[in-house]
CSV table of N, CA and C in Angstrom, one decimal:
chain,number,residue,atom,x,y,z
A,1,MET,N,134.7,41.1,102.6
A,1,MET,CA,134.0,41.1,101.2
A,1,MET,C,132.2,41.8,101.4
A,2,PRO,N,131.9,42.1,99.9
A,2,PRO,CA,130.5,42.6,100.1
A,2,PRO,C,129.5,41.6,100.1
A,3,THR,N,128.9,42.2,100.4
A,3,THR,CA,127.2,41.5,100.6
A,3,THR,C,126.2,41.6,99.6
A,4,ASP,N,125.0,40.7,99.3
A,4,ASP,CA,124.8,40.5,98.3
A,4,ASP,C,123.9,42.0,98.6
A,5,ILE,N,123.2,42.4,99.6
A,5,ILE,CA,122.4,43.9,99.3
A,5,ILE,C,123.7,45.0,99.0
A,6,SER,N,124.6,45.1,99.4
A,6,SER,CA,125.7,45.4,99.5
A,6,SER,C,125.2,46.1,98.1
A,7,LEU,N,126.2,44.4,97.8
A,7,LEU,CA,126.4,44.8,96.1
A,7,LEU,C,124.7,45.5,95.0
A,8,HIS,N,124.0,44.8,95.8
A,8,HIS,CA,122.4,45.4,94.8
A,8,HIS,C,122.6,46.3,95.3
A,9,ILE,N,122.5,47.2,95.6
A,9,ILE,CA,122.0,49.1,96.4
A,9,ILE,C,122.9,49.8,95.2
A,10,GLY,N,124.1,48.4,95.3
A,10,GLY,CA,125.5,49.2,94.5
A,10,GLY,C,125.4,49.9,93.2
A,11,SER,N,124.9,47.9,92.7
A,11,SER,CA,125.0,48.4,91.0
A,11,SER,C,123.2,49.1,91.2
A,12,ARG,N,122.7,49.6,91.6
A,12,ARG,CA,121.5,50.3,91.3
A,12,ARG,C,121.8,51.5,91.2
A,13,LEU,N,122.4,52.2,92.3
A,13,LEU,CA,123.0,53.8,93.0
A,13,LEU,C,124.2,53.1,91.6
A,14,THR,N,124.7,52.4,90.7
A,14,THR,CA,125.5,52.8,89.6
A,14,THR,C,124.1,52.9,88.2
A,15,ALA,N,123.0,52.4,87.9
A,15,ALA,CA,122.5,52.2,87.2
A,15,ALA,C,122.0,53.3,87.2
A,16,ARG,N,121.4,54.3,88.3
A,16,ARG,CA,121.0,56.1,88.2
A,16,ARG,C,121.4,56.6,88.4
A,17,ARG,N,122.6,56.5,88.7
A,17,ARG,CA,123.5,57.7,88.3
A,17,ARG,C,123.8,57.7,86.9
A,18,GLN,N,124.0,57.0,86.1
A,18,GLN,CA,124.5,56.6,84.6
A,18,GLN,C,123.1,57.1,83.8
A,19,ARG,N,122.1,56.7,84.5
A,19,ARG,CA,120.4,56.8,83.8
A,19,ARG,C,121.0,59.1,83.1
A,20,LEU,N,121.4,59.0,84.8
A,20,LEU,CA,121.0,60.7,84.5
A,20,LEU,C,122.4,61.0,83.9
A,21,ARG,N,122.9,60.2,83.4
A,21,ARG,CA,124.1,60.6,82.8
A,21,ARG,C,125.3,62.1,83.2
A,22,LEU,N,125.4,61.0,85.2
A,22,LEU,CA,125.9,61.8,86.3
A,22,LEU,C,127.5,61.0,85.9
A,23,SER,N,128.7,61.4,86.2
A,23,SER,CA,130.1,61.4,86.7
A,23,SER,C,129.8,60.6,88.8
A,24,LEU,N,131.2,59.9,89.0
A,24,LEU,CA,131.1,60.1,90.2
A,24,LEU,C,131.3,61.0,90.7
A,25,ALA,N,132.6,61.9,90.6
A,25,ALA,CA,132.1,63.5,91.1
A,25,ALA,C,131.1,63.9,90.7
A,26,ASP,N,130.6,64.4,90.0
A,26,ASP,CA,129.0,64.8,89.9
A,26,ASP,C,128.1,64.2,90.7
A,27,VAL,N,128.5,63.5,91.2
A,27,VAL,CA,126.8,62.5,92.1
A,27,VAL,C,128.3,63.1,93.9
A,28,ALA,N,128.7,63.0,93.8
A,28,ALA,CA,129.8,63.1,95.4
A,28,ALA,C,130.4,64.6,96.0
A,29,GLN,N,129.7,65.4,94.9
A,29,GLN,CA,129.6,66.8,95.1
A,29,GLN,C,127.9,67.1,95.4
A,30,ARG,N,127.3,66.7,94.3
A,30,ARG,CA,125.5,67.1,95.1
A,30,ARG,C,125.2,66.5,96.6
A,31,CYS,N,125.8,64.8,96.4
A,31,CYS,CA,125.2,64.6,97.9
A,31,CYS,C,126.3,64.5,98.7
A,32,GLY,N,127.8,65.7,98.9
A,32,GLY,CA,129.0,66.5,99.6
A,32,GLY,C,129.3,65.4,100.6
A,33,VAL,N,129.8,64.2,99.2
A,33,VAL,CA,130.7,63.1,99.8
A,33,VAL,C,131.6,63.2,98.8
A,34,THR,N,132.9,62.4,99.0
A,34,THR,CA,134.0,61.6,97.8
A,34,THR,C,133.7,60.8,96.8
A,35,LEU,N,133.9,61.2,95.7
A,35,LEU,CA,134.3,60.6,94.4
A,35,LEU,C,134.6,59.0,95.3
A,36,GLN,N,135.5,59.5,95.9
A,36,GLN,CA,136.1,57.5,96.6
A,36,GLN,C,135.3,56.6,97.1
A,37,GLN,N,134.4,57.6,97.9
A,37,GLN,CA,133.3,56.9,98.9
A,37,GLN,C,131.9,56.7,97.8
A,38,ILE,N,132.1,57.7,96.8
A,38,ILE,CA,131.2,56.6,95.6
A,38,ILE,C,130.6,55.5,95.3
A,39,HIS,N,133.2,56.2,94.6
A,39,HIS,CA,132.9,54.4,93.8
A,39,HIS,C,132.7,53.3,94.5
A,40,ARG,N,133.0,53.2,96.2
A,40,ARG,CA,133.4,52.5,97.5
A,40,ARG,C,131.6,51.7,97.6
A,41,TYR,N,130.9,53.1,97.5
A,41,TYR,CA,129.3,52.2,97.5
A,41,TYR,C,128.7,51.4,96.4
A,42,GLU,N,129.5,52.1,95.2
A,42,GLU,CA,128.8,51.0,93.8
A,42,GLU,C,129.2,49.7,94.0
A,43,THR,N,130.5,49.6,94.2
A,43,THR,CA,131.4,48.5,94.0
A,43,THR,C,130.3,47.4,95.4
A,44,GLY,N,129.7,48.2,95.9
A,44,GLY,CA,129.4,47.4,97.5
A,44,GLY,C,130.5,47.0,97.9
A,45,ALA,N,132.2,48.1,99.0
A,45,ALA,CA,132.8,47.5,99.2
A,45,ALA,C,132.7,48.0,100.7
A,46,ASN,N,131.8,49.2,100.7
A,46,ASN,CA,131.3,50.0,101.9
A,46,ASN,C,130.1,50.0,101.9
A,47,THR,N,129.3,50.1,103.2
A,47,THR,CA,127.9,49.3,103.3
A,47,THR,C,127.2,51.1,102.9
A,48,ILE,N,126.4,51.6,102.8
A,48,ILE,CA,125.6,52.3,102.6
A,48,ILE,C,124.9,52.2,103.7
A,49,SER,N,125.1,53.8,105.0
A,49,SER,CA,124.2,54.1,106.0
A,49,SER,C,122.6,55.0,105.5
A,50,ALA,N,121.6,54.2,106.8
A,50,ALA,CA,120.5,54.5,106.2
A,50,ALA,C,120.1,56.3,106.3
A,51,PRO,N,120.6,57.0,106.4
A,51,PRO,CA,120.5,58.6,106.2
A,51,PRO,C,122.0,58.9,105.4
A,52,MET,N,122.7,58.4,104.8
A,52,MET,CA,123.5,58.7,103.2
A,52,MET,C,121.8,58.1,102.2
A,53,LEU,N,121.7,56.6,102.6
A,53,LEU,CA,120.6,56.2,101.4
A,53,LEU,C,120.1,57.2,101.1
A,54,TRP,N,119.6,57.8,102.3
A,54,TRP,CA,118.3,58.9,102.1
A,54,TRP,C,118.7,60.2,101.9
A,55,ALA,N,120.1,60.1,101.5
A,55,ALA,CA,120.8,61.8,100.9
A,55,ALA,C,120.5,61.1,99.5
A,56,LEU,N,121.0,59.8,98.8
A,56,LEU,CA,121.8,59.7,97.7
A,56,LEU,C,120.1,59.7,97.0
A,57,SER,N,119.0,59.3,97.4
A,57,SER,CA,118.0,59.8,96.9
A,57,SER,C,116.8,60.4,96.5
A,58,GLN,N,117.7,61.2,98.2
A,58,GLN,CA,116.8,62.8,97.1
A,58,GLN,C,118.0,63.7,95.9
A,59,CYS,N,119.6,63.8,96.4
A,59,CYS,CA,120.4,63.7,95.2
A,59,CYS,C,120.4,63.8,94.1
A,60,LEU,N,119.8,61.4,93.8
A,60,LEU,CA,119.2,61.4,92.8
A,60,LEU,C,118.1,61.3,92.5
A,61,GLY,N,116.9,62.0,92.6
A,61,GLY,CA,115.8,62.0,92.8
A,61,GLY,C,115.2,60.9,92.0
A,62,VAL,N,115.0,59.5,93.0
A,62,VAL,CA,114.4,58.2,93.8
A,62,VAL,C,113.8,58.0,95.2
A,63,GLU,N,113.1,57.7,95.1
A,63,GLU,CA,112.7,57.1,96.4
A,63,GLU,C,113.6,55.8,97.0
A,64,VAL,N,113.5,56.4,98.2
A,64,VAL,CA,114.8,55.2,98.3
A,64,VAL,C,114.2,53.4,98.5
A,65,ALA,N,113.4,53.5,98.1
A,65,ALA,CA,113.0,52.6,97.7
A,65,ALA,C,113.5,51.4,96.4
A,66,TYR,N,113.5,52.7,95.2
A,66,TYR,CA,114.8,52.2,94.0
A,66,TYR,C,115.7,51.6,94.8
A,67,PHE,N,116.0,51.7,95.4
A,67,PHE,CA,117.4,51.2,95.8
A,67,PHE,C,117.0,49.5,96.2
A,68,PHE,N,116.1,49.1,96.5
A,68,PHE,CA,115.8,47.7,97.0
A,68,PHE,C,115.0,46.8,96.0
A,69,ASP,N,115.0,47.9,94.3
A,69,ASP,CA,113.8,46.7,93.7
A,69,ASP,C,114.7,46.2,92.9
A,70,GLY,N,114.3,44.1,93.5
A,70,GLY,CA,114.6,43.6,92.2
A,70,GLY,C,115.4,43.1,93.8
A,71,LEU,N,115.2,43.5,94.1
A,71,LEU,CA,117.0,42.7,95.2
A,71,LEU,C,115.9,40.9,95.9
A,72,VAL,N,116.6,40.3,96.2
A,72,VAL,CA,115.5,38.9,96.0
A,72,VAL,C,116.9,38.1,97.4
A,73,VAL,N,116.5,38.4,98.6
A,73,VAL,CA,117.2,37.6,99.3
A,73,VAL,C,116.3,35.9,100.3
A,74,GLU,N,117.7,35.2,99.7
A,74,GLU,CA,117.4,33.8,100.0
A,74,GLU,C,116.8,34.1,101.9
A,75,LYS,N,116.1,33.2,102.2
A,75,LYS,CA,115.7,33.0,103.4
A,75,LYS,C,116.3,31.4,104.1
A,76,THR,N,117.0,32.6,105.2
A,76,THR,CA,117.3,30.6,105.8
A,76,THR,C,116.8,30.1,106.8
């Protein structure tokens, strides 16, 4: 089950990809992973590691913080 954080980061990844008018295949090729893996990241099915998050930020021309913008997590 995806976490709220994985879903948020995935939605930010999708938004950036779409803003750049890139396909899943385009991002996969730029970042050196499979199209299926990018899809899993976007849907929150797979958690993105710190090194991969860095690589995605470089491939998509944003700071790592971009993926966390707007994230609200309830404190327990």
